[in-house]
PDB file of C-alpha atoms and ligand atoms in Angstrom:
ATOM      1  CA  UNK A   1      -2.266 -48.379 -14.822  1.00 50.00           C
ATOM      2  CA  UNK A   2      -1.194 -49.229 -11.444  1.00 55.00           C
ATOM      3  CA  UNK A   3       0.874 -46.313 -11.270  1.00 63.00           C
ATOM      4  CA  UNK A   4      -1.446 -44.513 -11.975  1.00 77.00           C
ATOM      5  CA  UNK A   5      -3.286 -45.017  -9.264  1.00 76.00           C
ATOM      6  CA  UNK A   6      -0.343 -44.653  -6.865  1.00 87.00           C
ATOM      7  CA  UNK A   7       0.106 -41.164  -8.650  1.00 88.00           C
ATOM      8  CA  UNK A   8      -3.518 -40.435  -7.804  1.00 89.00           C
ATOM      9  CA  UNK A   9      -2.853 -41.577  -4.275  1.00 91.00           C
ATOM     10  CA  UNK A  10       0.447 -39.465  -3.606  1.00 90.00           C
ATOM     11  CA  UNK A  11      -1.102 -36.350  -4.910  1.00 90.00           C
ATOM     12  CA  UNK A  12      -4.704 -37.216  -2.973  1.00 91.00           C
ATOM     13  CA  UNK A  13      -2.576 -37.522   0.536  1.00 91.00           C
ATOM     14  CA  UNK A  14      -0.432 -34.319  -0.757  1.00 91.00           C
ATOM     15  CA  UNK A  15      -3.440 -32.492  -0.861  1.00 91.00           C
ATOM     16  CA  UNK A  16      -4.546 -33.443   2.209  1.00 92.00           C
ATOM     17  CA  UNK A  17      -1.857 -32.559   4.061  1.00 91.00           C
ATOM     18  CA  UNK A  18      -1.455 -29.372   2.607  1.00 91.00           C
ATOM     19  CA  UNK A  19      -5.670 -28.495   3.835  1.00 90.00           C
ATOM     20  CA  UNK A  20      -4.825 -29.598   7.272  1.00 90.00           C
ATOM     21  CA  UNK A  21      -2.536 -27.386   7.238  1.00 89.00           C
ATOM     22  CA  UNK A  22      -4.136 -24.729   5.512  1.00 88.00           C
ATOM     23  CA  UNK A  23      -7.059 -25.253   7.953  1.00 88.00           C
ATOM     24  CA  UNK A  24      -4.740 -25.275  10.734  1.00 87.00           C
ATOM     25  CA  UNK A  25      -3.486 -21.918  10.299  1.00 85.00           C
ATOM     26  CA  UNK A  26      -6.950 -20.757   9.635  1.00 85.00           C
ATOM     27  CA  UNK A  27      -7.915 -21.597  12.903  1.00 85.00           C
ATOM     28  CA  UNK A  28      -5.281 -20.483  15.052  1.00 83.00           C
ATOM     29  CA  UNK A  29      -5.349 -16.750  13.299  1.00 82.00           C
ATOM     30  CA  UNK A  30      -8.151 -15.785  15.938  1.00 85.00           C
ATOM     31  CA  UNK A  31      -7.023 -11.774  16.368  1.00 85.00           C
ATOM     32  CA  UNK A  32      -9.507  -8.731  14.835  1.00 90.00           C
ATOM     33  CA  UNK A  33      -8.423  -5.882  13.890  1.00 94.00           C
ATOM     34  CA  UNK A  34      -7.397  -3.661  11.579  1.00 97.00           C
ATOM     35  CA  UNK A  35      -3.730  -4.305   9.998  1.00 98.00           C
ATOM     36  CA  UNK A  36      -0.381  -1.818   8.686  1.00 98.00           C
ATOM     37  CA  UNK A  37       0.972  -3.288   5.288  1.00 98.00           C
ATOM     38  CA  UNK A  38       4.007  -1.658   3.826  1.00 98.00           C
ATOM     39  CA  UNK A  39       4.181  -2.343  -0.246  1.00 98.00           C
ATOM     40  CA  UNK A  40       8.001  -1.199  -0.991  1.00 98.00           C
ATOM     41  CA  UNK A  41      10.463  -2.160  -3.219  1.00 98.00           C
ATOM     42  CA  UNK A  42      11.678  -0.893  -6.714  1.00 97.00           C
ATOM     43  CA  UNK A  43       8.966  -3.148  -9.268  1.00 97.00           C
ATOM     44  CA  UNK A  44       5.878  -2.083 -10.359  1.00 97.00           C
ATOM     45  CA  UNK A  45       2.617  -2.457  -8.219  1.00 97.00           C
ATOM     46  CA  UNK A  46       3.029  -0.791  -5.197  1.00 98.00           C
ATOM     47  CA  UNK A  47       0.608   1.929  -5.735  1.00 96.00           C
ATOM     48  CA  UNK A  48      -1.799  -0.326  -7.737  1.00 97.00           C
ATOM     49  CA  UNK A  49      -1.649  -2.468  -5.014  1.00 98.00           C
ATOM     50  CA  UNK A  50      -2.591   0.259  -2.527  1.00 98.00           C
ATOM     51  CA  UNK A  51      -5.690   1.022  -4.939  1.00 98.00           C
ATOM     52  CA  UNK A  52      -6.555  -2.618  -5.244  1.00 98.00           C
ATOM     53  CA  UNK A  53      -7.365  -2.397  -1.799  1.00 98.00           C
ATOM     54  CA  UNK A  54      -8.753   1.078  -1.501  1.00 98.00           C
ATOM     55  CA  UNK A  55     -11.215  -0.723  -4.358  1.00 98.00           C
ATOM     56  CA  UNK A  56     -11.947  -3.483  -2.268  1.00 98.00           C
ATOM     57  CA  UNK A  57     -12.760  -1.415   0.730  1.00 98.00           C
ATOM     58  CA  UNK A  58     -15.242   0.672  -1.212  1.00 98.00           C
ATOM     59  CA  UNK A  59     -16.790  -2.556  -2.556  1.00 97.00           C
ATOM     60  CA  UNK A  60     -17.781  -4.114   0.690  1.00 98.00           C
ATOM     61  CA  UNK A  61     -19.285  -0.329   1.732  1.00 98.00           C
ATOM     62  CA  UNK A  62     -16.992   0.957   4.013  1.00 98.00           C
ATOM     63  CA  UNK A  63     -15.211   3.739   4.032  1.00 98.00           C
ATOM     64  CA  UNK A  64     -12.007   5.008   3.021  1.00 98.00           C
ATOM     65  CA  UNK A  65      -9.515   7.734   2.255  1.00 98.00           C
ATOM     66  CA  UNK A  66      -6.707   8.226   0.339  1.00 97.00           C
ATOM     67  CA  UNK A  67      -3.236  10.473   0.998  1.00 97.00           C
ATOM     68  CA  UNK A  68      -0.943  11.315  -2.051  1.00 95.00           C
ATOM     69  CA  UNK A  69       2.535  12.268  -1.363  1.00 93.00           C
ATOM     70  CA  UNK A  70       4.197  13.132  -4.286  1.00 83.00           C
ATOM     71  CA  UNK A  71       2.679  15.514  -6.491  1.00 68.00           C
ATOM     72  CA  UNK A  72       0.029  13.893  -8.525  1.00 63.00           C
ATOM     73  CA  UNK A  73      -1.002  13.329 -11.946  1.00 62.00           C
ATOM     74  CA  UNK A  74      -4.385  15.561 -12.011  1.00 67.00           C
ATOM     75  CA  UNK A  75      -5.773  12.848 -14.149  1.00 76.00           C
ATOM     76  CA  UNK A  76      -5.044   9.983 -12.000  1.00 87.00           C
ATOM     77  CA  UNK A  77      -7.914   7.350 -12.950  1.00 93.00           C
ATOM     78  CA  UNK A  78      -8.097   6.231  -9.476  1.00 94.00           C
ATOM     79  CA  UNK A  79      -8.873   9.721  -8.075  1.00 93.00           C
ATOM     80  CA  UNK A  80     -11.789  10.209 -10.694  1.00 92.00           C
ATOM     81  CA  UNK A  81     -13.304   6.970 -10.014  1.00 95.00           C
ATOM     82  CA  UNK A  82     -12.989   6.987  -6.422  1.00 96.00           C
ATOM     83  CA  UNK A  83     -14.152   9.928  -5.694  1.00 94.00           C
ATOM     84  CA  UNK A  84     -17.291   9.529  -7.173  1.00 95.00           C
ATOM     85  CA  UNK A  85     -17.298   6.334  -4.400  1.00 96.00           C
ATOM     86  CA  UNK A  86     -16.749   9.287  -1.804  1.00 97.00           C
ATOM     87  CA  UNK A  87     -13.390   8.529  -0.651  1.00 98.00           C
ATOM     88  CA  UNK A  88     -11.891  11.530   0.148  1.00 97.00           C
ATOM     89  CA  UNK A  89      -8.549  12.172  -1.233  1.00 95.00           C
ATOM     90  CA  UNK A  90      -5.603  14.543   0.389  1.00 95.00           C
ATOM     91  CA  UNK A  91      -2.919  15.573  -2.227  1.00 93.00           C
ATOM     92  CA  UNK A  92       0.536  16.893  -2.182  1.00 87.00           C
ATOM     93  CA  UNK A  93      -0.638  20.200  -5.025  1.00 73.00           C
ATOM     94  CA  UNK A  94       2.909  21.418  -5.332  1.00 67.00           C
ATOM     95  CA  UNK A  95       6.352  20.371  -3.841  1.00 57.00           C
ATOM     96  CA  UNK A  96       7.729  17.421  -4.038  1.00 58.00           C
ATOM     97  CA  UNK A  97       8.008  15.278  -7.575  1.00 60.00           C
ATOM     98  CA  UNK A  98      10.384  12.716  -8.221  1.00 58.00           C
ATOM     99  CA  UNK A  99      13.298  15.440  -8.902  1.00 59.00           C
ATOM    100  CA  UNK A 100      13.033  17.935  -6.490  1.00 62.00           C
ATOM    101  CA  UNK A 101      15.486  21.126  -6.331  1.00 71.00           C
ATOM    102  CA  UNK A 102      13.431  23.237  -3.483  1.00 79.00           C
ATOM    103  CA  UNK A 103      13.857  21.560   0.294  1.00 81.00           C
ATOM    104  CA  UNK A 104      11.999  23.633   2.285  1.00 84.00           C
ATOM    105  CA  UNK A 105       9.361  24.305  -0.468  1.00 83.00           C
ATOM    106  CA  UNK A 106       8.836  20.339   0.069  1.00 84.00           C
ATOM    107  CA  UNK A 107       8.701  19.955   4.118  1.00 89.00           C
ATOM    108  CA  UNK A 108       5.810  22.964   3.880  1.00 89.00           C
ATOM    109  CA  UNK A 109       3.889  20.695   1.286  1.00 89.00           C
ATOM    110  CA  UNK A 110       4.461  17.483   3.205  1.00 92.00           C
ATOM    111  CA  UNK A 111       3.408  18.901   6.401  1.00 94.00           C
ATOM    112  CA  UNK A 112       0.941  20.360   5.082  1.00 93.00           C
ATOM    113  CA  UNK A 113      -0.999  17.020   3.315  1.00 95.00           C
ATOM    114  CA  UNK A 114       0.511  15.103   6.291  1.00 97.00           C
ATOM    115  CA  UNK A 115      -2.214  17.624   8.535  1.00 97.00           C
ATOM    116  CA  UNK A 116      -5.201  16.006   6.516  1.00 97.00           C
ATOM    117  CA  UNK A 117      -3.139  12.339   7.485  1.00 98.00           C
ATOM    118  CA  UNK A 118      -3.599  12.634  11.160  1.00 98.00           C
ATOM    119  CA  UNK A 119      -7.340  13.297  10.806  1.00 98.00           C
ATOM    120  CA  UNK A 120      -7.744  10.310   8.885  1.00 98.00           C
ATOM    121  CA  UNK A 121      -5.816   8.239  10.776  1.00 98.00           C
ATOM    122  CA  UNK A 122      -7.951   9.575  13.986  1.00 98.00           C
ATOM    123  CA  UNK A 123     -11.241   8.985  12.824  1.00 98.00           C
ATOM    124  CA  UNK A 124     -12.805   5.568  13.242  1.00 98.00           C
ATOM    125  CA  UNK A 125     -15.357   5.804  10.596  1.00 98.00           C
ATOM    126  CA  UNK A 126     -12.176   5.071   7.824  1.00 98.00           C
ATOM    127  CA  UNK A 127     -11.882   1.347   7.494  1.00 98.00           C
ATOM    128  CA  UNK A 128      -8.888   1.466   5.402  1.00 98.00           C
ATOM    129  CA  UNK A 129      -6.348   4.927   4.907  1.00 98.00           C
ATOM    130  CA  UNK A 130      -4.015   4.354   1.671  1.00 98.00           C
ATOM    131  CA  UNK A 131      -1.091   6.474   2.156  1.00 98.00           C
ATOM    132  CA  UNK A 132       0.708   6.486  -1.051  1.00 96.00           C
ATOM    133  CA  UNK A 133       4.255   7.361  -1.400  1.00 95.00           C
ATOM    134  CA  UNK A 134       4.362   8.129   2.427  1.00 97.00           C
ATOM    135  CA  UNK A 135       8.061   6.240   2.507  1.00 97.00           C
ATOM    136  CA  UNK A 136      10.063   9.142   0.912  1.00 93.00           C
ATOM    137  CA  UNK A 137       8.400  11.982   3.398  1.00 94.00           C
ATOM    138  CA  UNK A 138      10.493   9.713   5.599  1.00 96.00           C
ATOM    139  CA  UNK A 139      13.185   8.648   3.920  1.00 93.00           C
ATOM    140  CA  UNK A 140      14.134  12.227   3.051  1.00 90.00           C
ATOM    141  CA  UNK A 141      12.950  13.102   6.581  1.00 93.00           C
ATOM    142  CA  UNK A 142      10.155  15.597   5.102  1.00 92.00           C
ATOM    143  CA  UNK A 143       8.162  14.489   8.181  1.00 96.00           C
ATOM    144  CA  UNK A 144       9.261  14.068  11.583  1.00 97.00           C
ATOM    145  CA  UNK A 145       9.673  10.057  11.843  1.00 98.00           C
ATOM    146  CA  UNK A 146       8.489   9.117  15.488  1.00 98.00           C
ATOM    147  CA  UNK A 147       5.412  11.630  14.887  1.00 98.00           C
ATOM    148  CA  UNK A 148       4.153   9.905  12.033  1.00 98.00           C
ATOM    149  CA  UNK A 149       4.949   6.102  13.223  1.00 98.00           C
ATOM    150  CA  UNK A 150       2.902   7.282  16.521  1.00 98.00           C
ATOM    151  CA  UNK A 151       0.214   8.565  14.711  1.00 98.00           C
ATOM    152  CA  UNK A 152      -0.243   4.647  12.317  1.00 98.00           C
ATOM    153  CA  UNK A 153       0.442   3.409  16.236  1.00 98.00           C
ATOM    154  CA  UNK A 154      -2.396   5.023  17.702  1.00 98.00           C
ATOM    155  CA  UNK A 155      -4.982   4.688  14.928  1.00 98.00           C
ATOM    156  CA  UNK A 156      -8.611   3.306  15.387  1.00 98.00           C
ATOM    157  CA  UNK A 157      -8.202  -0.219  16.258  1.00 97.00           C
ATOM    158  CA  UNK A 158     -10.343  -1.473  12.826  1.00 96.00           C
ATOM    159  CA  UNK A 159      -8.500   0.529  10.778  1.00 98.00           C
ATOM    160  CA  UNK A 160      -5.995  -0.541   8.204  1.00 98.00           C
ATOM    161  CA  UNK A 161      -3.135   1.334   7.125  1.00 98.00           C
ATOM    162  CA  UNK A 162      -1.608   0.708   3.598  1.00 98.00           C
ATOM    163  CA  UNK A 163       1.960   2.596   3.094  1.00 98.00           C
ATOM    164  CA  UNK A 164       3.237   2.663   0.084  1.00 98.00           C
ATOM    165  CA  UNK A 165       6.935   3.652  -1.480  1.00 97.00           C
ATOM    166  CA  UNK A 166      10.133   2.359  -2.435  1.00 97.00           C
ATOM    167  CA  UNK A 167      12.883   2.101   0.429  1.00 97.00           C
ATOM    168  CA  UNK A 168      10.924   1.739   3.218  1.00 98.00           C
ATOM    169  CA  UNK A 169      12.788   2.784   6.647  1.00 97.00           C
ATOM    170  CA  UNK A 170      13.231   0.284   9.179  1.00 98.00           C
ATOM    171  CA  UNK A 171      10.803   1.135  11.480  1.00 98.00           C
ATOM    172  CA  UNK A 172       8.191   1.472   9.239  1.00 98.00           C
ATOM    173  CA  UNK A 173       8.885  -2.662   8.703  1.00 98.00           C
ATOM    174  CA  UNK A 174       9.171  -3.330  12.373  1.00 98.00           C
ATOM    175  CA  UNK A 175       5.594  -1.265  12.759  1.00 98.00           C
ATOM    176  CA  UNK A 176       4.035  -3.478   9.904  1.00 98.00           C
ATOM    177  CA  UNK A 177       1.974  -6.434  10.341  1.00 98.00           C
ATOM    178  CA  UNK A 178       2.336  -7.148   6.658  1.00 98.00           C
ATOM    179  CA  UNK A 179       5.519  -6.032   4.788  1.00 98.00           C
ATOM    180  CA  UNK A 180       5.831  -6.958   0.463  1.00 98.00           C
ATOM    181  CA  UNK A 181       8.673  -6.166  -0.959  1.00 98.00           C
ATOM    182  CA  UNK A 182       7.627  -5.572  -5.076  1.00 98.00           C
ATOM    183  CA  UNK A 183      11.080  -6.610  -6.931  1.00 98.00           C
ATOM    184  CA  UNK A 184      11.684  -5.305 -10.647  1.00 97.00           C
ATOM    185  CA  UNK A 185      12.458  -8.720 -12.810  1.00 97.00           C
ATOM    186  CA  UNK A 186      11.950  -6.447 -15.991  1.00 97.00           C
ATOM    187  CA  UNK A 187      10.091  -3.212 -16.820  1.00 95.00           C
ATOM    188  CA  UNK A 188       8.282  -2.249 -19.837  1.00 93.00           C
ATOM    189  CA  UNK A 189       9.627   2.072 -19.680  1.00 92.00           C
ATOM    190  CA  UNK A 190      13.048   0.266 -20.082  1.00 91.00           C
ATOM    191  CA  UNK A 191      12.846  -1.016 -23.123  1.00 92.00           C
ATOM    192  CA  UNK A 192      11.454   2.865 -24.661  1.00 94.00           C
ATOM    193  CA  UNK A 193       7.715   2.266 -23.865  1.00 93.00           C
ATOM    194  CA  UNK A 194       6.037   5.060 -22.598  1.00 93.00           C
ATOM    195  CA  UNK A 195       4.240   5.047 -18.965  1.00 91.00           C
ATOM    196  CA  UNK A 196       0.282   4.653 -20.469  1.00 93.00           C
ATOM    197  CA  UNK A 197      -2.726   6.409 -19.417  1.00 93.00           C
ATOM    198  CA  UNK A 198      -5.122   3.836 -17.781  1.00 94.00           C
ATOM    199  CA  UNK A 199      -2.012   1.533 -16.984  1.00 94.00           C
ATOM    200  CA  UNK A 200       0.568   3.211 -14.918  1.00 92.00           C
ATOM    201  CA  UNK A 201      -1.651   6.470 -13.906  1.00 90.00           C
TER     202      UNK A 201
HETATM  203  P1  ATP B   1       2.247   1.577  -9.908  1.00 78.78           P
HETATM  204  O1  ATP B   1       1.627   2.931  -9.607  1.00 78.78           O
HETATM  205  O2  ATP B   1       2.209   1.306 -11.367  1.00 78.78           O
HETATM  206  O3  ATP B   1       1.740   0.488  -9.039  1.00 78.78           O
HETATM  207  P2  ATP B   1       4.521   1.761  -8.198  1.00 78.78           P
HETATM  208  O4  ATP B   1       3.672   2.486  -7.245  1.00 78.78           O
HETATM  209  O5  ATP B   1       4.996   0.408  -7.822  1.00 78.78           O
HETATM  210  O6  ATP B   1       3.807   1.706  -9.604  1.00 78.78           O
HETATM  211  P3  ATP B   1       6.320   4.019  -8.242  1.00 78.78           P
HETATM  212  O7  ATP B   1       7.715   3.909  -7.797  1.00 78.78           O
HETATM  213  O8  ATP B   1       5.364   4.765  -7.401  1.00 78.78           O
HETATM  214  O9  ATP B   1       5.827   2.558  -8.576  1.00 78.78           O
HETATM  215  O10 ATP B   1       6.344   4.614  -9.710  1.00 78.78           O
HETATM  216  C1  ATP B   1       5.426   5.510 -10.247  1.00 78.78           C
HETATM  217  C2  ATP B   1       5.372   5.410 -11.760  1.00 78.78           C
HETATM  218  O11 ATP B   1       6.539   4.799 -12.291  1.00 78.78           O
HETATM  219  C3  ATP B   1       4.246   4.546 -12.288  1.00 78.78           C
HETATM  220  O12 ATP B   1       3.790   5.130 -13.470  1.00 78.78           O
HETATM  221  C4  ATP B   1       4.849   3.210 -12.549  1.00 78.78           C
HETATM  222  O13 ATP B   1       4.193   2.485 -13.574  1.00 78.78           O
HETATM  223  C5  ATP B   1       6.252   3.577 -12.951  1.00 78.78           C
HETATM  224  N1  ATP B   1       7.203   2.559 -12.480  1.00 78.78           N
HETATM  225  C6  ATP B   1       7.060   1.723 -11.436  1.00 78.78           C
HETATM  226  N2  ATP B   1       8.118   0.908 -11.289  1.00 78.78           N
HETATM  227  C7  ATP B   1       8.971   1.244 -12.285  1.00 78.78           C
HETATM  228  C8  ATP B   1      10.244   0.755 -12.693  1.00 78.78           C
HETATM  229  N3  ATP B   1      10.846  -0.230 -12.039  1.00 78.78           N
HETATM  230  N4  ATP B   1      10.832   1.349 -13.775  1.00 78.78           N
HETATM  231  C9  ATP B   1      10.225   2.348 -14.436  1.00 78.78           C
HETATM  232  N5  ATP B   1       9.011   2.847 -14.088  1.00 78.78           N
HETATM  233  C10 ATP B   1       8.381   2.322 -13.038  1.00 78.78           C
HETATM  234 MG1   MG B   2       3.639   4.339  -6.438  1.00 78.78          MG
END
């Protein structure tokens, strides 16, 4: 019974502590403005992740847009739904897929969804710009590097920037406020099971 109550105690004081600290860092995080996260990494999420907070955007009213990189499923659910939610979305039509054979076809198809980018990332009525895939335009140098790091730089101050991608470049992490790094532990396509309508698209 008695220790019991000590139990109770120990995690009471625990909890405590752990609030004033909580609190603590509320407090001191004092700075407005619009933030860069990078989602990389080789698990699943990245993308969903992206859309999560493309979603989340939308929800509260504001405004945002959305860049595809990689040649797109034209039955993505998140394009139908958002769209009706008017957030614009700039896709990569042809070029670059996951197993590309045609270099140059690529850089013209990159540049040329990376033109409808910089507009985005110019104009202060987007809260939030998701720019999906964006890491391999870079990591394949598609897009010229310092151009596109200037243009996140230089964006509206409120606006957030999501980039998402496996492999990452370095100065795309140093640029980031907020940098996850999604790790495979298992995934389903491994073990046979197809990628699912409604789940992975
Ligand atoms: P998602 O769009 O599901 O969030 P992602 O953006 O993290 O995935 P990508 O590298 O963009 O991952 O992969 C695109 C497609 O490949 C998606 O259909 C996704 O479900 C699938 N996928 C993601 N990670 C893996 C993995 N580790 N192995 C096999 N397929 C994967
Ligand atoms: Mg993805």
């Amino acid at each position: 019974m008695g220790k019991t109550m000590d139990e109770q105690e120990r995690h009471k004081r625990k909890a405590q502590k752990q609030k004033e600290k909580v609190d603590a860092n509320v407090a001191r995080a004092q700075i407005e403005k619009g933030v860069m996260i990078v989602v990389t990494g080789n698990g699943k999420g990245k993308s969903t992740s992206g859309f999560g907070t493309v979603a989340r955007c939308v929800g509260h009213g504001y405004k945002a847009a959305v860049v595809q990189f990689i040649k797109g499923k034209w039955d993505c659910g998140e394009r139908s739904l958002l769209e009706q939610h008017d957030v614009p979305f700039a896709v990569m039509g042809t070029g670059f897929t996951w197993n590309t054979q045609d270099r140059a076809g690529d850089i013209a198809a990159a540049e040329s969804v990376w033109e409808q980018a910089k507009k985005f990332l110019a104009d202060p009525q987007y809260h939030l710009v998701l720019l999906d895939e964006l890491t391999y335009m870079l990591g394949y140098d598609y897009l010229d590097k310092q151009e596109v790091l200037d243009a996140i730089k230089n964006r509206p101050e409120n606006q957030s920037v999501v980039v998402t991608g496996r492999g990452a470049v370095r100065e795309l992490r140093e640029l980031a406020d907020t940098v996850s790094e999604v790790k495979e532990e298992k995934h389903a396509f491994k073990a046979g099971i197809k990628a699912r309508k409604g789940v992975d698209w």
